Coordinates of C-alpha atoms and ligand atoms in Angstrom, one line a residue:
M1 CA 30.5 -4.6 -76.8
D2 CA 32.0 -2.2 -74.3
D3 CA 28.8 -0.3 -74.5
L4 CA 26.7 -3.4 -73.8
K5 CA 28.9 -4.4 -70.9
Q6 CA 28.8 -1.0 -69.2
R7 CA 25.0 -0.7 -69.6
Y8 CA 24.2 -4.1 -68.2
L9 CA 26.8 -4.1 -65.4
G10 CA 25.4 -0.7 -64.4
Q11 CA 21.8 -2.0 -64.4
I12 CA 22.8 -5.0 -62.4
A13 CA 24.5 -2.9 -59.8
E14 CA 21.3 -0.8 -59.4
A15 CA 18.8 -3.6 -59.3
G16 CA 16.7 -3.4 -56.1
D17 CA 15.3 -6.9 -56.0
E18 CA 15.4 -10.3 -57.6
A19 CA 12.5 -9.6 -60.0
A20 CA 14.4 -6.6 -61.5
L21 CA 17.5 -8.8 -61.7
E22 CA 15.6 -11.5 -63.6
S23 CA 14.3 -9.0 -66.3
I24 CA 17.9 -7.7 -66.7
R25 CA 19.1 -11.3 -67.2
L26 CA 16.5 -11.9 -69.9
A27 CA 17.3 -8.7 -71.7
A28 CA 21.0 -9.3 -71.6
V29 CA 21.9 -13.0 -71.7
G30 CA 18.4 -14.7 -72.3
K31 CA 17.7 -16.8 -75.4
K32 CA 16.5 -13.7 -77.2
G33 CA 18.7 -11.2 -75.3
E34 CA 21.1 -8.7 -76.8
V35 CA 24.2 -11.0 -76.4
A36 CA 22.4 -13.9 -78.2
L37 CA 21.5 -11.5 -81.0
K38 CA 25.1 -10.5 -81.4
M39 CA 26.1 -14.2 -81.4
R40 CA 23.9 -14.6 -84.4
E41 CA 25.8 -11.9 -86.2
L42 CA 29.0 -14.0 -85.9
G43 CA 27.8 -16.0 -89.0
K44 CA 28.0 -13.0 -91.2
M45 CA 31.6 -12.3 -90.2
T46 CA 34.9 -13.3 -91.8
P47 CA 36.7 -16.1 -90.1
E48 CA 39.3 -13.6 -88.8
E49 CA 36.7 -11.3 -87.4
R50 CA 34.9 -14.2 -85.9
Q51 CA 38.0 -15.4 -84.1
V52 CA 38.2 -12.1 -82.2
A53 CA 34.5 -11.4 -81.7
G54 CA 33.5 -15.0 -80.7
P55 CA 35.6 -15.3 -77.5
A56 CA 34.9 -11.7 -76.7
L57 CA 31.2 -12.3 -76.7
N58 CA 31.5 -15.4 -74.6
A59 CA 33.6 -13.5 -72.1
L60 CA 31.0 -10.8 -72.0
K61 CA 28.3 -13.3 -71.4
D62 CA 30.3 -14.9 -68.6
E63 CA 31.0 -11.6 -67.0
I64 CA 27.3 -10.6 -67.1
N65 CA 26.3 -14.0 -65.7
S66 CA 28.7 -13.8 -62.8
A67 CA 27.7 -10.2 -62.0
L68 CA 24.1 -11.4 -61.9
A69 CA 25.0 -14.2 -59.6
A70 CA 27.0 -12.0 -57.3
K71 CA 24.2 -9.4 -57.2
K72 CA 21.6 -12.1 -56.5
A73 CA 23.6 -13.4 -53.5
A74 CA 24.0 -9.9 -52.2
L75 CA 20.2 -9.3 -52.5
V76 CA 19.5 -12.6 -50.6
D77 CA 22.0 -11.6 -47.9
A78 CA 20.5 -8.1 -47.6
A79 CA 17.0 -9.6 -47.2
L80 CA 18.1 -11.9 -44.5
D81 CA 19.9 -9.1 -42.7
A82 CA 16.7 -7.0 -42.8
R83 CA 14.7 -9.8 -41.4
L84 CA 17.2 -10.5 -38.6
R85 CA 17.1 -6.8 -37.7
E86 CA 13.3 -6.9 -37.7
E87 CA 12.9 -10.0 -35.6
W88 CA 15.6 -9.2 -33.2
L89 CA 15.1 -10.5 -29.7
D90 CA 17.3 -10.0 -26.7
V91 CA 17.3 -13.4 -25.1
T92 CA 19.4 -12.1 -22.2
L93 CA 16.5 -10.0 -20.9
H94 CA 14.7 -11.1 -17.7
A95 CA 11.6 -13.2 -18.1
R96 CA 8.5 -11.1 -17.5
S97 CA 8.1 -10.8 -13.7
R98 CA 5.0 -12.1 -12.0
P99 CA 2.4 -9.5 -11.0
R100 CA 3.4 -8.2 -7.6
G101 CA 0.0 -7.5 -6.2
T102 CA -1.9 -10.2 -4.4
I103 CA -5.5 -10.9 -3.5
H104 CA -6.2 -10.1 0.1
P105 CA -7.5 -13.1 2.1
I106 CA -10.8 -11.4 2.7
S107 CA -11.4 -11.0 -1.0
Q108 CA -10.3 -14.5 -1.6
V109 CA -12.6 -15.9 1.1
T110 CA -15.5 -13.8 -0.2
E111 CA -15.0 -15.3 -3.6
E112 CA -14.8 -18.8 -2.2
V113 CA -17.9 -18.4 -0.1
T114 CA -19.8 -16.9 -3.1
A115 CA -18.7 -19.8 -5.3
I116 CA -20.0 -22.4 -2.8
F117 CA -23.3 -20.8 -2.2
A118 CA -23.8 -20.0 -5.9
E119 CA -23.6 -23.8 -6.5
M120 CA -26.5 -24.2 -4.0
G121 CA -28.6 -21.7 -5.9
F122 CA -27.9 -18.5 -3.9
S123 CA -27.4 -15.2 -5.6
V124 CA -25.5 -12.2 -4.3
A125 CA -27.3 -9.1 -2.9
E126 CA -25.6 -6.0 -1.5
G127 CA -26.6 -3.0 0.6
P128 CA -25.0 0.2 1.8
R129 CA -22.4 0.3 4.6
I130 CA -24.0 3.5 6.0
D131 CA -27.6 2.6 6.6
T132 CA -30.5 4.0 8.6
D133 CA -31.1 2.7 12.1
W134 CA -34.4 1.5 10.8
Y135 CA -32.8 -1.0 8.5
N136 CA -30.0 -1.9 10.9
F137 CA -32.2 -2.3 14.0
D138 CA -36.0 -1.6 13.9
A139 CA -36.8 -3.6 10.9
L140 CA -34.9 -6.5 12.4
N141 CA -37.1 -6.4 15.5
I142 CA -34.5 -4.4 17.6
P143 CA -36.5 -1.5 18.9
G144 CA -34.8 1.7 20.3
H145 CA -34.7 0.5 24.0
H146 CA -33.4 -3.0 23.1
P147 CA -30.2 -4.0 24.9
A148 CA -28.9 -5.5 21.5
R149 CA -28.3 -1.9 20.3
A150 CA -25.9 -1.2 23.2
E151 CA -24.2 -4.6 22.9
M152 CA -23.3 -4.0 19.3
D153 CA -21.1 -0.9 20.1
T154 CA -22.6 1.0 17.2
F155 CA -20.9 3.8 15.4
Y156 CA -23.5 6.6 14.9
M157 CA -23.1 9.1 12.1
H158 CA -22.8 12.7 13.3
R159 CA -25.9 14.7 12.9
A160 CA -26.0 18.5 12.6
E161 CA -28.6 20.2 14.8
G162 CA -31.9 20.5 13.0
D163 CA -31.1 17.6 10.7
N164 CA -34.4 15.8 10.4
R165 CA -33.2 12.9 8.3
P166 CA -33.5 9.5 10.0
P167 CA -30.4 8.7 12.1
H168 CA -27.7 6.8 10.1
V169 CA -25.2 4.2 11.5
L170 CA -22.3 2.3 10.1
R171 CA -24.1 -1.0 9.7
T172 CA -23.2 -3.3 12.6
H173 CA -24.1 -6.5 10.6
T174 CA -25.1 -7.5 7.1
S175 CA -28.7 -8.3 8.3
P176 CA -30.1 -5.0 7.1
V177 CA -29.5 -6.4 3.6
Q178 CA -32.1 -9.0 4.4
I179 CA -34.8 -6.3 4.6
R180 CA -33.6 -4.5 1.5
A181 CA -33.5 -7.8 -0.5
M182 CA -37.1 -8.7 0.7
E183 CA -38.2 -5.3 -0.4
T184 CA -36.8 -5.5 -3.9
M185 CA -37.0 -9.3 -4.6
G186 CA -39.9 -10.6 -2.6
A187 CA -40.4 -14.3 -1.9
P188 CA -39.3 -17.0 -2.7
M189 CA -35.6 -16.1 -2.6
R190 CA -32.2 -17.5 -1.8
I191 CA -29.4 -14.9 -1.4
I192 CA -26.1 -14.2 0.4
C193 CA -24.9 -10.7 1.2
P194 CA -21.2 -10.3 1.8
G195 CA -19.7 -7.0 2.9
G196 CA -18.0 -4.8 5.5
V197 CA -19.6 -4.1 8.9
Y198 CA -18.5 -1.9 11.9
R199 CA -18.4 -2.2 15.7
A200 CA -16.4 -0.3 18.2
D201 CA -14.2 -3.2 19.4
Y202 CA -10.5 -4.0 19.2
D203 CA -8.5 -7.1 20.2
Q204 CA -6.9 -10.2 18.7
T205 CA -10.1 -11.4 17.2
H206 CA -12.1 -8.1 16.9
T207 CA -11.5 -5.0 14.7
P208 CA -13.7 -2.0 14.3
M209 CA -14.3 -2.9 10.7
F210 CA -14.8 -6.5 9.8
H211 CA -16.7 -8.6 7.3
Q212 CA -19.8 -10.8 7.3
V213 CA -21.8 -12.8 4.9
E214 CA -25.5 -12.9 5.4
G215 CA -27.5 -15.9 4.1
L216 CA -31.3 -15.8 3.6
A217 CA -33.6 -18.5 2.2
I218 CA -37.3 -17.9 2.0
D219 CA -39.9 -20.3 0.7
T220 CA -43.1 -21.9 1.8
D221 CA -41.5 -24.9 3.6
I222 CA -38.0 -23.9 4.6
S223 CA -37.0 -25.3 8.0
M224 CA -34.0 -25.5 10.5
A225 CA -33.2 -28.9 8.9
N226 CA -32.5 -27.0 5.6
L227 CA -30.3 -24.6 7.5
K228 CA -28.3 -27.3 9.1
W229 CA -27.7 -29.2 5.8
V230 CA -26.8 -26.0 3.9
L231 CA -24.3 -25.0 6.7
E232 CA -22.7 -28.5 6.8
E233 CA -22.3 -28.6 3.1
F234 CA -20.8 -25.1 3.1
V235 CA -18.3 -25.9 5.9
K236 CA -17.1 -29.1 4.2
A237 CA -16.7 -27.3 0.9
F238 CA -15.1 -24.3 2.4
F239 CA -12.5 -26.1 4.5
E240 CA -12.0 -28.6 1.6
V241 CA -12.4 -31.7 3.9
D242 CA -14.9 -34.6 4.2
G243 CA -16.1 -33.7 7.6
V244 CA -15.8 -30.9 10.2
D245 CA -17.4 -30.8 13.6
L246 CA -20.1 -28.2 14.0
R247 CA -21.8 -27.3 17.3
F248 CA -25.3 -25.8 17.1
R249 CA -25.9 -23.9 20.4
A250 CA -29.4 -22.6 21.3
S251 CA -29.1 -18.8 21.3
H252 CA -31.1 -15.6 21.0
F253 CA -31.3 -13.0 18.2
P254 CA -34.2 -10.5 18.0
F255 CA -34.6 -11.2 14.3
T256 CA -34.7 -15.1 14.4
E257 CA -36.9 -17.5 16.3
P258 CA -35.6 -20.1 17.2
S259 CA -31.9 -19.1 17.0
A260 CA -28.7 -21.0 17.1
E261 CA -25.0 -20.0 17.1
V262 CA -22.7 -22.3 15.3
D263 CA -19.2 -23.2 16.5
I264 CA -16.5 -25.1 14.7
R265 CA -14.0 -27.5 16.4
C266 CA -10.5 -26.2 16.4
S267 CA -7.3 -26.0 18.4
W268 CA -5.0 -23.1 19.3
E269 CA -2.0 -25.3 20.3
G270 CA 1.3 -23.6 20.0
G271 CA -0.4 -20.3 18.9
T272 CA -1.5 -21.7 15.6
L273 CA -5.1 -22.3 14.8
K274 CA -6.1 -25.7 13.4
V275 CA -9.6 -26.6 12.2
G276 CA -11.3 -30.0 12.8
E277 CA -9.1 -31.1 15.8
G278 CA -8.6 -30.1 19.4
D279 CA -10.9 -29.2 22.2
D280 CA -11.6 -25.6 21.4
W281 CA -14.6 -24.2 19.7
L282 CA -14.7 -21.0 17.6
E283 CA -18.0 -19.3 17.0
I284 CA -18.4 -18.7 13.2
L285 CA -22.0 -17.7 12.8
G286 CA -25.4 -16.8 14.2
S287 CA -28.5 -18.2 12.6
G288 CA -32.1 -19.1 13.0
M289 CA -35.6 -19.0 11.5
V290 CA -36.5 -15.5 10.3
H291 CA -38.8 -13.8 12.8
P292 CA -42.3 -13.2 11.4
K293 CA -42.0 -9.5 12.4
V294 CA -38.8 -9.3 10.2
L295 CA -40.6 -10.8 7.2
K296 CA -43.4 -8.3 7.7
A297 CA -41.0 -5.4 7.9
G298 CA -39.6 -6.6 4.5
G299 CA -43.1 -6.7 3.0
I300 CA -43.4 -10.5 3.0
D301 CA -46.5 -12.2 4.4
P302 CA -45.3 -14.4 7.3
D303 CA -48.5 -16.5 7.1
S304 CA -47.4 -17.7 3.6
W305 CA -43.7 -17.7 3.8
Q306 CA -40.9 -18.7 6.2
G307 CA -37.2 -19.0 6.0
F308 CA -33.8 -19.3 7.6
A309 CA -31.1 -16.7 8.0
F310 CA -27.5 -16.7 9.1
G311 CA -24.7 -14.2 9.5
M312 CA -21.1 -15.5 9.4
G313 CA -17.8 -13.7 10.0
I314 CA -15.7 -13.7 6.8
D315 CA -12.6 -12.7 8.6
R316 CA -13.1 -15.4 11.2
I317 CA -13.4 -18.2 8.7
A318 CA -10.4 -16.7 6.8
M319 CA -8.3 -16.9 10.0
L320 CA -9.4 -20.5 10.6
K321 CA -8.8 -21.7 7.0
Y322 CA -5.5 -20.1 6.4
G323 CA -4.1 -20.2 10.0
I324 CA -3.9 -16.5 10.5
P325 CA -3.6 -15.8 14.2
D326 CA -4.3 -12.1 14.6
L327 CA -7.3 -10.4 13.0
R328 CA -5.8 -6.9 13.3
A329 CA -3.1 -7.7 10.8
F330 CA -5.8 -8.0 8.1
F331 CA -6.0 -4.2 8.1
D332 CA -2.5 -3.1 8.8
S333 CA -1.5 -2.9 5.1
D334 CA 1.8 -4.5 5.9
L335 CA 3.3 -5.5 2.6
R336 CA 5.2 -8.4 4.1
W337 CA 2.0 -9.8 5.6
L338 CA 0.1 -9.2 2.3
R339 CA 2.8 -11.1 0.3
H340 CA 2.8 -14.0 2.7
Y341 CA -1.0 -14.4 3.1
G342 CA -2.1 -13.0 -0.3
F343 CA -3.4 -15.1 -3.2
A344 CA -2.3 -15.2 -6.8
S345 CA -4.2 -12.5 -8.6
L346 CA -5.3 -14.6 -11.6
D347 CA -6.7 -17.6 -9.8
Q348 CA -10.4 -17.7 -9.7
P349 CA -11.9 -19.8 -6.9
T350 CA -14.4 -22.4 -8.2
L351 CA -15.8 -25.6 -6.8
H352 CA -14.6 -27.8 -9.7
G353 CA -11.3 -25.9 -10.3
G354 CA -10.4 -25.9 -6.6
L355 CA -11.2 -23.1 -4.1
S356 CA -7.8 -22.2 -2.8
R357 CA -5.3 -23.6 -5.4
Ligands
LIG401 N1 -26.6 -10.4 12.5 C1 -26.1 -11.3 13.5 C2 -24.8 -10.8 14.1 O1 -24.2 -10.0 13.5 C3 -25.8 -12.7 12.9 C4 -27.1 -13.3 12.5 C5 -27.6 -13.2 11.2 C6 -27.8 -14.1 13.3 C7 -28.7 -13.8 10.7 C8 -29.0 -14.7 12.9 C9 -29.4 -14.6 11.6 O2 -24.3 -11.2 15.1

């Protein structure tokens, strides 16, 4: 009996999981286990022998059963401990911090403008910021002697002596993308071209680099009426209001005929800019019907096609919408300014989801 006891208590102590424990239990104290077999032998004993062996066997059975129970409890505890260690979580840690970078107002407004025009069937075209003077001027009906070249305060790229390549400029507007789009896409088309442009100019509302978005719609029957409707729809959607006063002023651009500049009603009272009220007007874009010579330069037959074009200052309309008083701050990389005027990096402007929320 001592033998049995030692063997089973030893096995129980060594058991690694509940399944092992169960097979020990069956072998030791199960119905057909060793202890049961011994119990059966009691019948062959003398009454005196039985009186000693009976209680001893029962005691052995109890001892093995309680060793099994204790071991089982220990295994359950150990399993729980292991799981707790595995799934440990420090609830005193800080919550994950918000991303610190923000979307620059110019990127935000570019996305907003794109979302609005995309809804009206315009796709996005792009062109190089360094372009030839042919794309930037000549193709747009601005010949070499034209005063518009001087007015634009153009940055010319340096040319080494003997360099015969066409002169390059930092594009002074996004209009050269009109020509490139005509060349590659042909008519009909409806595009906008957002991007950086450059002019030597610097004050509260002018910086040497700024941004424009060009619009161009060409078809057989496009008119100024389409231009006016598109711009009104755009301005309402962009400023997220039911109505905004627009002023179309007759103007002149070499690449459109007729031409109009468009102003938006605003006030500068107290140094803050407000849209839709007040007695001031801020020019936001130039526009008109694409000049036949420009269509021809882009390889489109002006006898079959006509269209409107506009060029709008992205930085301007960003200042207006978000009440930013000084354009120069856009490009100062001042972190305090960026945190104040920046936008949440995961919000995507859409017309149905809200442009600026
Ligand atoms: N390119 C003109 C500018 O920069 C704007 C414009 C674009 C005007 C298209 C008419 C048509 O001032």
